[in-house]
mmCIF file of C-alpha atoms in Angstrom:
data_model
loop_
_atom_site.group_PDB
_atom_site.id
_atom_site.type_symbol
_atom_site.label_atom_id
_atom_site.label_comp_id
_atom_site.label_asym_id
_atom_site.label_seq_id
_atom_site.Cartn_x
_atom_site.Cartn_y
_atom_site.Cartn_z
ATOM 1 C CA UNK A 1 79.776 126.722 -60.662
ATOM 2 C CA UNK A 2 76.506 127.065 -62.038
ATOM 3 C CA UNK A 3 75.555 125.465 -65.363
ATOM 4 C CA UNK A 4 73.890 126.125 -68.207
ATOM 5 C CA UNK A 5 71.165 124.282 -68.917
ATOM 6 C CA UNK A 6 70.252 123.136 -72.186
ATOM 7 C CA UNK A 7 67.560 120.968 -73.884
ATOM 8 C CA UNK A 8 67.731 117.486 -74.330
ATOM 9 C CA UNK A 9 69.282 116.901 -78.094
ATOM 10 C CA UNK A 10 68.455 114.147 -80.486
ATOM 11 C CA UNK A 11 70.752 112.901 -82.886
ATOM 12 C CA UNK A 12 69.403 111.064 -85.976
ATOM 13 C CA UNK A 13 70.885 109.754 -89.572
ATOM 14 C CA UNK A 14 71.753 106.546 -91.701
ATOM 15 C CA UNK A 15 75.297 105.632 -92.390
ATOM 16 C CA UNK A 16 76.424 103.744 -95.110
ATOM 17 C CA UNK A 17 79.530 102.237 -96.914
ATOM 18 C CA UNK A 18 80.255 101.932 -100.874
ATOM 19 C CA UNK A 19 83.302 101.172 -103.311
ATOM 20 C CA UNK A 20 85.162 103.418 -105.813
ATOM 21 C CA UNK A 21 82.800 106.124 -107.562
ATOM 22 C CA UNK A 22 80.171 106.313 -105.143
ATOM 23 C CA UNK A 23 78.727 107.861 -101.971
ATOM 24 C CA UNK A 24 80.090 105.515 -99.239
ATOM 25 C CA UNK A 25 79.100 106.060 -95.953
ATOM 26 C CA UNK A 26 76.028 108.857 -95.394
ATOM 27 C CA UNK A 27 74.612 109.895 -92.311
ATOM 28 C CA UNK A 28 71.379 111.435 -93.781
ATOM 29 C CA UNK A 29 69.101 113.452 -92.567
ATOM 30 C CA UNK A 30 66.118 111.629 -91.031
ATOM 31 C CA UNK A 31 63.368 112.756 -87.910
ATOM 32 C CA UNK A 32 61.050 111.349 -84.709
ATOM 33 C CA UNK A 33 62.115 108.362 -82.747
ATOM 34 C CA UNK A 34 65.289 105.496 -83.672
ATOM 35 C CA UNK A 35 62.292 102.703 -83.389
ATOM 36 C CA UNK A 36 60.769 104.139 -86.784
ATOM 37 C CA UNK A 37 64.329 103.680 -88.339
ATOM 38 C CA UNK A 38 64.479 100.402 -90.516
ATOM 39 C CA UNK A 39 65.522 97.504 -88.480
ATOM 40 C CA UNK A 40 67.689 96.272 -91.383
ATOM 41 C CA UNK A 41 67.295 92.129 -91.115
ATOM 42 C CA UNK A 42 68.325 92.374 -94.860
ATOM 43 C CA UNK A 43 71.458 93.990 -93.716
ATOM 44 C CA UNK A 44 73.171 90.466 -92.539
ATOM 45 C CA UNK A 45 73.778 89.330 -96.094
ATOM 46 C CA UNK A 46 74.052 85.765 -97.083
ATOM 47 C CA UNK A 47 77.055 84.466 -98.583
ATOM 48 C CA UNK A 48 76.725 82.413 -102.056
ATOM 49 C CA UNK A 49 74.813 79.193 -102.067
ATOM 50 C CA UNK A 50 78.279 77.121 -101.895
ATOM 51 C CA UNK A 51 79.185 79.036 -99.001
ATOM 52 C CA UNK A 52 75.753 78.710 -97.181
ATOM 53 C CA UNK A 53 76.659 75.238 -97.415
ATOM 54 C CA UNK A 54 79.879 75.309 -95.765
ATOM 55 C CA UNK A 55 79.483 78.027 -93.470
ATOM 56 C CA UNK A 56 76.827 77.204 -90.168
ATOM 57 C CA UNK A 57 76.032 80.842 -90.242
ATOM 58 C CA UNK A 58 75.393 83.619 -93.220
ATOM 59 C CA UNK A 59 78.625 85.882 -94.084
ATOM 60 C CA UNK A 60 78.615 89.766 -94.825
ATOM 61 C CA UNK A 61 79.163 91.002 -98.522
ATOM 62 C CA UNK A 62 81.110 93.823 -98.845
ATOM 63 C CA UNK A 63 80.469 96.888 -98.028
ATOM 64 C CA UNK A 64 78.411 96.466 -94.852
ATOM 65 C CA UNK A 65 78.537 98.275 -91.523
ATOM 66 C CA UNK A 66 78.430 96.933 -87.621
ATOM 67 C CA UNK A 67 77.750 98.538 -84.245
ATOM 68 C CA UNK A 68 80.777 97.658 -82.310
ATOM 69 C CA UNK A 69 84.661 98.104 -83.573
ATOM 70 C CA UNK A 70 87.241 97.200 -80.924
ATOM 71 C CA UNK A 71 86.780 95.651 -77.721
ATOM 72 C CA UNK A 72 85.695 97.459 -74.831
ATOM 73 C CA UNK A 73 84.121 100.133 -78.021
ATOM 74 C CA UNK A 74 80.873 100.245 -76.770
ATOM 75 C CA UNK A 75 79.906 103.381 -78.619
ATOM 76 C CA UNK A 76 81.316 102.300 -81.829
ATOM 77 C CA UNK A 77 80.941 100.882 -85.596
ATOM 78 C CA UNK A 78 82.863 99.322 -87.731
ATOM 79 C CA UNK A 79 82.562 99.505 -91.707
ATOM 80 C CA UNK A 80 84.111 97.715 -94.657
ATOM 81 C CA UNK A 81 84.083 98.888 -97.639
ATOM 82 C CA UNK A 82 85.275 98.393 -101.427
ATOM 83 C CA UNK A 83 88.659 95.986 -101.130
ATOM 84 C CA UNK A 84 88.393 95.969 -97.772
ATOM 85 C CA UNK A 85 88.811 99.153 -97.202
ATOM 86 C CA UNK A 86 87.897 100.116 -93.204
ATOM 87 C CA UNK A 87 86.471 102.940 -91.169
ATOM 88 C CA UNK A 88 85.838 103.084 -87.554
ATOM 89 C CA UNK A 89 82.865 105.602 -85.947
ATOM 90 C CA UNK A 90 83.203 106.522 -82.372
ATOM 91 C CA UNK A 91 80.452 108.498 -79.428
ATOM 92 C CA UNK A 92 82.696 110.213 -77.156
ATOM 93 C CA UNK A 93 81.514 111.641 -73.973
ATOM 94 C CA UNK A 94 83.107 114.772 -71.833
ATOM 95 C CA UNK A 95 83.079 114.571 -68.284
ATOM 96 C CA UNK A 96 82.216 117.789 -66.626
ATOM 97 C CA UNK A 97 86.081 117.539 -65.950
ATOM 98 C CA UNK A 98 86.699 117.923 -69.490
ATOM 99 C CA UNK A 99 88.303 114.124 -70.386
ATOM 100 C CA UNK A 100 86.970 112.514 -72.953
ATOM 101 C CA UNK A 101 85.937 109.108 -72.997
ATOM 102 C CA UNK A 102 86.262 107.912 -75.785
ATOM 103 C CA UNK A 103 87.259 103.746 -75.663
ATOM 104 C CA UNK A 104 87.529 101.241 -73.409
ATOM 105 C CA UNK A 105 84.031 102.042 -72.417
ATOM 106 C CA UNK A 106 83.030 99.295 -70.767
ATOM 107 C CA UNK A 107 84.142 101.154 -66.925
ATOM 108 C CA UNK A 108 81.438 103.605 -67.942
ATOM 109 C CA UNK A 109 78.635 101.540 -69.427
ATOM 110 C CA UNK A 110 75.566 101.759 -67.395
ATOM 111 C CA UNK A 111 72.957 99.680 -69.900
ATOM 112 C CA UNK A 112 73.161 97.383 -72.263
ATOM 113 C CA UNK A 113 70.454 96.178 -74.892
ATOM 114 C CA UNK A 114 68.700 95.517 -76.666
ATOM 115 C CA UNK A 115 70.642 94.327 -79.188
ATOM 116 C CA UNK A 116 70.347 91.334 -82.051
ATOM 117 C CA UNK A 117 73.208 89.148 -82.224
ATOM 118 C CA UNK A 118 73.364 90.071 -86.105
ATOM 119 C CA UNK A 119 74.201 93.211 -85.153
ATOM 120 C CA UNK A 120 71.041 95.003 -86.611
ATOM 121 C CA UNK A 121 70.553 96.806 -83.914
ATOM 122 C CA UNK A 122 71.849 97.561 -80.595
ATOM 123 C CA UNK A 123 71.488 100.160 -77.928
ATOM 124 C CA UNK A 124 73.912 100.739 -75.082
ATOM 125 C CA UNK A 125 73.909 103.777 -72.503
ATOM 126 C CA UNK A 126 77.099 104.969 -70.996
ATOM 127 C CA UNK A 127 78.295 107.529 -68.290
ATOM 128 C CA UNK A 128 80.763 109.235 -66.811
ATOM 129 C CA UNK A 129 79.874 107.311 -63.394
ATOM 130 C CA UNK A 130 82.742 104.853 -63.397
ATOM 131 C CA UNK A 131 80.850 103.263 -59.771
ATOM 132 C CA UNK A 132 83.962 103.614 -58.252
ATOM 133 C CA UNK A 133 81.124 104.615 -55.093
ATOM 134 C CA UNK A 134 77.816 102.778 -54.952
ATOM 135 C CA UNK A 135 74.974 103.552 -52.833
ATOM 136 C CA UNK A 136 75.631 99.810 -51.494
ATOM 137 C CA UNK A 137 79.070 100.845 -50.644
ATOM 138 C CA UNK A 138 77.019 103.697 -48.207
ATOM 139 C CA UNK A 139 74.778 102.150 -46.590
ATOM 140 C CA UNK A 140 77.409 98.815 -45.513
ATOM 141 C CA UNK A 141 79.072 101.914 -43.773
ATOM 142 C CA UNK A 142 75.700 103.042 -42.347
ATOM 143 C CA UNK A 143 75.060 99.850 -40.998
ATOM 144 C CA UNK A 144 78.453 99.635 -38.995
ATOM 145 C CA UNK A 145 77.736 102.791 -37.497
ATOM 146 C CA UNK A 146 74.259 101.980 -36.749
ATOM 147 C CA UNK A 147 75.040 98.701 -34.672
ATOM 148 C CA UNK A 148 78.315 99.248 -32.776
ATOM 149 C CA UNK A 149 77.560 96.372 -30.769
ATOM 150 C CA UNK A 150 78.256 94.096 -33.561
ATOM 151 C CA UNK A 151 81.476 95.364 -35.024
ATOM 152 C CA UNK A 152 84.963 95.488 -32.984
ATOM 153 C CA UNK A 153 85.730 99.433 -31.793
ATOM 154 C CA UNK A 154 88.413 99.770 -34.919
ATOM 155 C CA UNK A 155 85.816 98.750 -37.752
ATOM 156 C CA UNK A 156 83.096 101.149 -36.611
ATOM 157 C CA UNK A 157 86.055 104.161 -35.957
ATOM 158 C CA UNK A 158 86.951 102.881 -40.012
ATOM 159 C CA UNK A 159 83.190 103.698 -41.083
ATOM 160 C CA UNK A 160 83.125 106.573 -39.420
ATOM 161 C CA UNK A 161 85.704 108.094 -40.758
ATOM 162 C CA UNK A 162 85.052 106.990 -44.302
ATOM 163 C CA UNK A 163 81.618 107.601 -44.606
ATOM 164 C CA UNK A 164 81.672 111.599 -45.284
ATOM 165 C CA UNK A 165 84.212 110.849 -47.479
ATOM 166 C CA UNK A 166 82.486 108.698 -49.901
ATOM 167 C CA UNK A 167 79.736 110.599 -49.637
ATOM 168 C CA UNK A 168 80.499 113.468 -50.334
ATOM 169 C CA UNK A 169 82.875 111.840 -53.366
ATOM 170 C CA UNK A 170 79.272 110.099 -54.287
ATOM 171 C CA UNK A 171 77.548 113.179 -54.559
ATOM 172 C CA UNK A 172 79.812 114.969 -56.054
ATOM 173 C CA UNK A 173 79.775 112.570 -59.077
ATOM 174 C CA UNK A 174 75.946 112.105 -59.117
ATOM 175 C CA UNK A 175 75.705 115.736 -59.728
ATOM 176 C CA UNK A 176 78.430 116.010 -62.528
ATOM 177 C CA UNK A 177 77.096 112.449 -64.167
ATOM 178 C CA UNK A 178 76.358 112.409 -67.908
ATOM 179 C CA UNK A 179 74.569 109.913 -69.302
ATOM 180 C CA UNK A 180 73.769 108.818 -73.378
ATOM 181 C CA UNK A 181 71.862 106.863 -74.781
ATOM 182 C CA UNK A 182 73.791 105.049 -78.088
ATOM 183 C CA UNK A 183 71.387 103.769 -80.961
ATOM 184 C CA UNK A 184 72.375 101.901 -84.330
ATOM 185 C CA UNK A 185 70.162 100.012 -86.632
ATOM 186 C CA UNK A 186 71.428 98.752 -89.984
ATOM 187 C CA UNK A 187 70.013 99.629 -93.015
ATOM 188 C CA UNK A 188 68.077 97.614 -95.484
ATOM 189 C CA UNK A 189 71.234 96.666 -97.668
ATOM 190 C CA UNK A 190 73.336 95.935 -94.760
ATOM 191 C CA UNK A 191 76.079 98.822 -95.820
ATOM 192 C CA UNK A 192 74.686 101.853 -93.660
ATOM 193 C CA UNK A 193 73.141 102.488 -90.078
ATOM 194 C CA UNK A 194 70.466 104.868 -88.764
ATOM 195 C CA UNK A 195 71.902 106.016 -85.325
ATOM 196 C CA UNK A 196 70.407 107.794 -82.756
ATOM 197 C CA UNK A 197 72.572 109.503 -79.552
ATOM 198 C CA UNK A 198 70.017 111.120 -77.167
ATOM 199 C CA UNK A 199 71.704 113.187 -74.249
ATOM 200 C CA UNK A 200 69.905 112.445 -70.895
ATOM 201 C CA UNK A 201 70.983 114.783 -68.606
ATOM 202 C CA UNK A 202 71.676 118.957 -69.582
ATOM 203 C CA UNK A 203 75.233 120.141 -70.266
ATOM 204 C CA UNK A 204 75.676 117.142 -72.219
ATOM 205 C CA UNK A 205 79.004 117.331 -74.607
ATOM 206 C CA UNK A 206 79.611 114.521 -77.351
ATOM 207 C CA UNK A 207 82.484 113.735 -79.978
ATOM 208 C CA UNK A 208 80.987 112.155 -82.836
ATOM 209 C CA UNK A 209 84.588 110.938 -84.867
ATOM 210 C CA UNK A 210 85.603 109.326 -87.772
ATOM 211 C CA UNK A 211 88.952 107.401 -88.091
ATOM 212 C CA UNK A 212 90.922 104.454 -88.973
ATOM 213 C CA UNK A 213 90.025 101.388 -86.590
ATOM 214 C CA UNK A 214 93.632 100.072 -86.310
ATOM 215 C CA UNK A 215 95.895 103.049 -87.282
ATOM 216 C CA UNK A 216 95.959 101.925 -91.247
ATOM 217 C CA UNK A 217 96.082 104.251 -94.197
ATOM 218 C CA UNK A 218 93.384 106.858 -94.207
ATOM 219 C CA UNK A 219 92.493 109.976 -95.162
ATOM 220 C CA UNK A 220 89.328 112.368 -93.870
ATOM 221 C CA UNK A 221 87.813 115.693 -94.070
ATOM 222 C CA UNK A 222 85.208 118.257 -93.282
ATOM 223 C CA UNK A 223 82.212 118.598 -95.690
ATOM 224 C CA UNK A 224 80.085 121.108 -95.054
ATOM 225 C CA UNK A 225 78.152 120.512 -91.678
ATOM 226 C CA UNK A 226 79.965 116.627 -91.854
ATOM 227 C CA UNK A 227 82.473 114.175 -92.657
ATOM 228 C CA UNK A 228 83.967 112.481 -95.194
ATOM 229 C CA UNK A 229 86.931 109.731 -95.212
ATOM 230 C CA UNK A 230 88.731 107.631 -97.881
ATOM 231 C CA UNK A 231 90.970 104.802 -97.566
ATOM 232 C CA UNK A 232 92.588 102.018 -100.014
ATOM 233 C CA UNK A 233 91.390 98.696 -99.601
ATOM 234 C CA UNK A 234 93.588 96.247 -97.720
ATOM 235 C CA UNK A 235 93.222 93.535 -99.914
ATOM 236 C CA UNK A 236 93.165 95.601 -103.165
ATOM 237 C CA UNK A 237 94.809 98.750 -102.918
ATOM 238 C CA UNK A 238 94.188 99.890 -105.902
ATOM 239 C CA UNK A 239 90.462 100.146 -105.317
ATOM 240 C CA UNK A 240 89.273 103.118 -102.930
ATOM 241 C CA UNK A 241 86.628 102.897 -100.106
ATOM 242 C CA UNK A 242 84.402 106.056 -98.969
ATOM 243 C CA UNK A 243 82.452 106.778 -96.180
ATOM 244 C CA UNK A 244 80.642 109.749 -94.902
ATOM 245 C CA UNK A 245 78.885 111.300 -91.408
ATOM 246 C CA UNK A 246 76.154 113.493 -91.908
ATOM 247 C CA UNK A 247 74.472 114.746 -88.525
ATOM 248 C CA UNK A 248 71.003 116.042 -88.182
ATOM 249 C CA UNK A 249 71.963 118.124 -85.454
ATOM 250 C CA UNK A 250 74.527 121.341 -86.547
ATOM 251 C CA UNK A 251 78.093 120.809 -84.379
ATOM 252 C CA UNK A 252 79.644 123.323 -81.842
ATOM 253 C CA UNK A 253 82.680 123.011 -83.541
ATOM 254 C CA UNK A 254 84.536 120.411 -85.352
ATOM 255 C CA UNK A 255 88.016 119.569 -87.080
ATOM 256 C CA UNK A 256 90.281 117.270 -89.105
ATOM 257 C CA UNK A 257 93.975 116.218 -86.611
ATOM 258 C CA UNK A 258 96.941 114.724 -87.110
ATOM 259 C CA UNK A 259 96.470 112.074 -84.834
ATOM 260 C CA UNK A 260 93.551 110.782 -82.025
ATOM 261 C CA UNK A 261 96.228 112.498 -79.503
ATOM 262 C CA UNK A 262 95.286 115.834 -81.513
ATOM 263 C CA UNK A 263 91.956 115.184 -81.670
ATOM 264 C CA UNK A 264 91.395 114.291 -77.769
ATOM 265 C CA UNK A 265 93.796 117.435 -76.610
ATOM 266 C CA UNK A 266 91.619 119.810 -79.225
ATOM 267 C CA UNK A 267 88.405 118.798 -78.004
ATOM 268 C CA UNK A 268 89.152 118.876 -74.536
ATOM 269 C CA UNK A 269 89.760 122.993 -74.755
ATOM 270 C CA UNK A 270 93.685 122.368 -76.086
ATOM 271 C CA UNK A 271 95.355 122.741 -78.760
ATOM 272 C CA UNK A 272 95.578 119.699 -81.908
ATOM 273 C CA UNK A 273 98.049 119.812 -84.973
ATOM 274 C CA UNK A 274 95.752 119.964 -87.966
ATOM 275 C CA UNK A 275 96.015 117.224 -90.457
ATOM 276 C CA UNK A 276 93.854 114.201 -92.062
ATOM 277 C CA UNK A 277 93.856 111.457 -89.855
ATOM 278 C CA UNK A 278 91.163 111.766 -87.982
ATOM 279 C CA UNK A 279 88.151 114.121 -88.146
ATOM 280 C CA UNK A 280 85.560 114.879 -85.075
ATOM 281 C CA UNK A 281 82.022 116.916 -84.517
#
């Protein structure tokens, strides 16, 4: 099947979270390289002077955003907003099979760092190359075959056998790996992030999606090239928390489901009911 090649693709904007009345979370617009982003050390806001004092480490005011939502979310970021109000951000990747990978990412991450344990930055990479075959996996067989002498007449007969298979499986996923590289630095008054998502290999297809963290009350939509979402805070529901996604880079298509399930089967060349629960570039 041949494949279209495409240029490499750079993803860059801030994201941000605020109460009732004002622009919550905005991915703006922003150009060159994540490192000329601000690193944010502002962005881990101290709690009040008694609470310094009671607390061995400095609390988050509302709103404020975090890489990382769930475990096993790699790709992710969390923000809390107005009332505690919450809003989850999610890279998904397509395998040239067409799933979607989307959480429990950690069978697919391939780097980690760096990161600061504030969470004012981090950087992750992650691929469709779940290891299930590594080149050490090879070569043990290699070795079997390559000293006969040493192994019993059933264990060499084993590697034999199972050495075209596995490579072939091996090359096979080398040549349909994608790879991305996940950026997020948090913004001077600890409520947004600049993230980056570079694509580092051609073909590359990403999900950039907004939704509810843990399946509470939400509500989001398509505005203009991006997204927006609104939910009522946990704590105070009568107070409302925004956010909104605003890409740098135009989407191939994007949508607004009635559930992840809708998303995942719409971007994956289905069909999704439409609805409000969860939008995706």
């Amino acid at each position: 099947m041949a494949q279209h090649q495409m240029p490499r693709r750079h993803f860059l904007g801030t994201v941000g979270a605020a109460g009732l009345g004002s622009a919550a979370i905005g991915l703006t617009t922003g150009t060159g390289q994540a490192e000329a982003a601000p690193a944010g050390t502002q962005g881990a806001a101290g709690a009040s002077a008694g609470q310094e004092a009671a607390l061995p480490y400095p609390t988050l005011r509302r709103p404020f955003a975090m890489p990382g939502v769930k475990e096993q979310d790699w790709t992710g970021a969390l923000f809390v907003g107005t009332g505690e109000s919450r809003f989850a951000l999610r890279v998904g990747l397509l395998t040239a099979q067409g799933k979607l990978l989307r959480e429990k990412m950690t069978n697919y991450l391939w780097r980690i760092g760096p990161m600061t344990p504030d969470g004012a930055y981090k950087e992750v990479q992650v691929t469709t190359d779940d290891r299930t075959v590594m080149p050490a996996h090879l070569e043990a067989l290699r070795e079997v075959i390559a000293h006969p002498d040493q192994w019993s007449q059933s264990a060499v007969a084993d590697a034999t056998a199972k050495l075209p298979q596995l490579q072939k499986k091996y090359d096979q996923v080398q040549s349909e790996k994608r790879t991305i590289r996940v950026r997020y630095a948090r913004t001077g008054d600890g409520s947004g992030l600049v993230g980056a998502v570079t694509a580092l290999d051609d073909d590359t297809t990403l999900v950039l999606e907004l939704s509810s963290p843990w399946g509470e009350e939400a509500t989001f939509a398509l505005d203009g090239e991006g997204l927006t979402g609104s939910a009522p805070g946990l704590l105070e529901k009568n107070r409302t928390g925004h956010i909104r996604l605003s890409p740098t880079e135009r989407a191939d298509s994007s949508g607004c489901y009635a559930s992840v399930a809708d998303m995942t089967a719409a971007v994956t060349g289905g069909s999704g009911a439409p609805g409000t629960a969860v939008a995706a570039l």
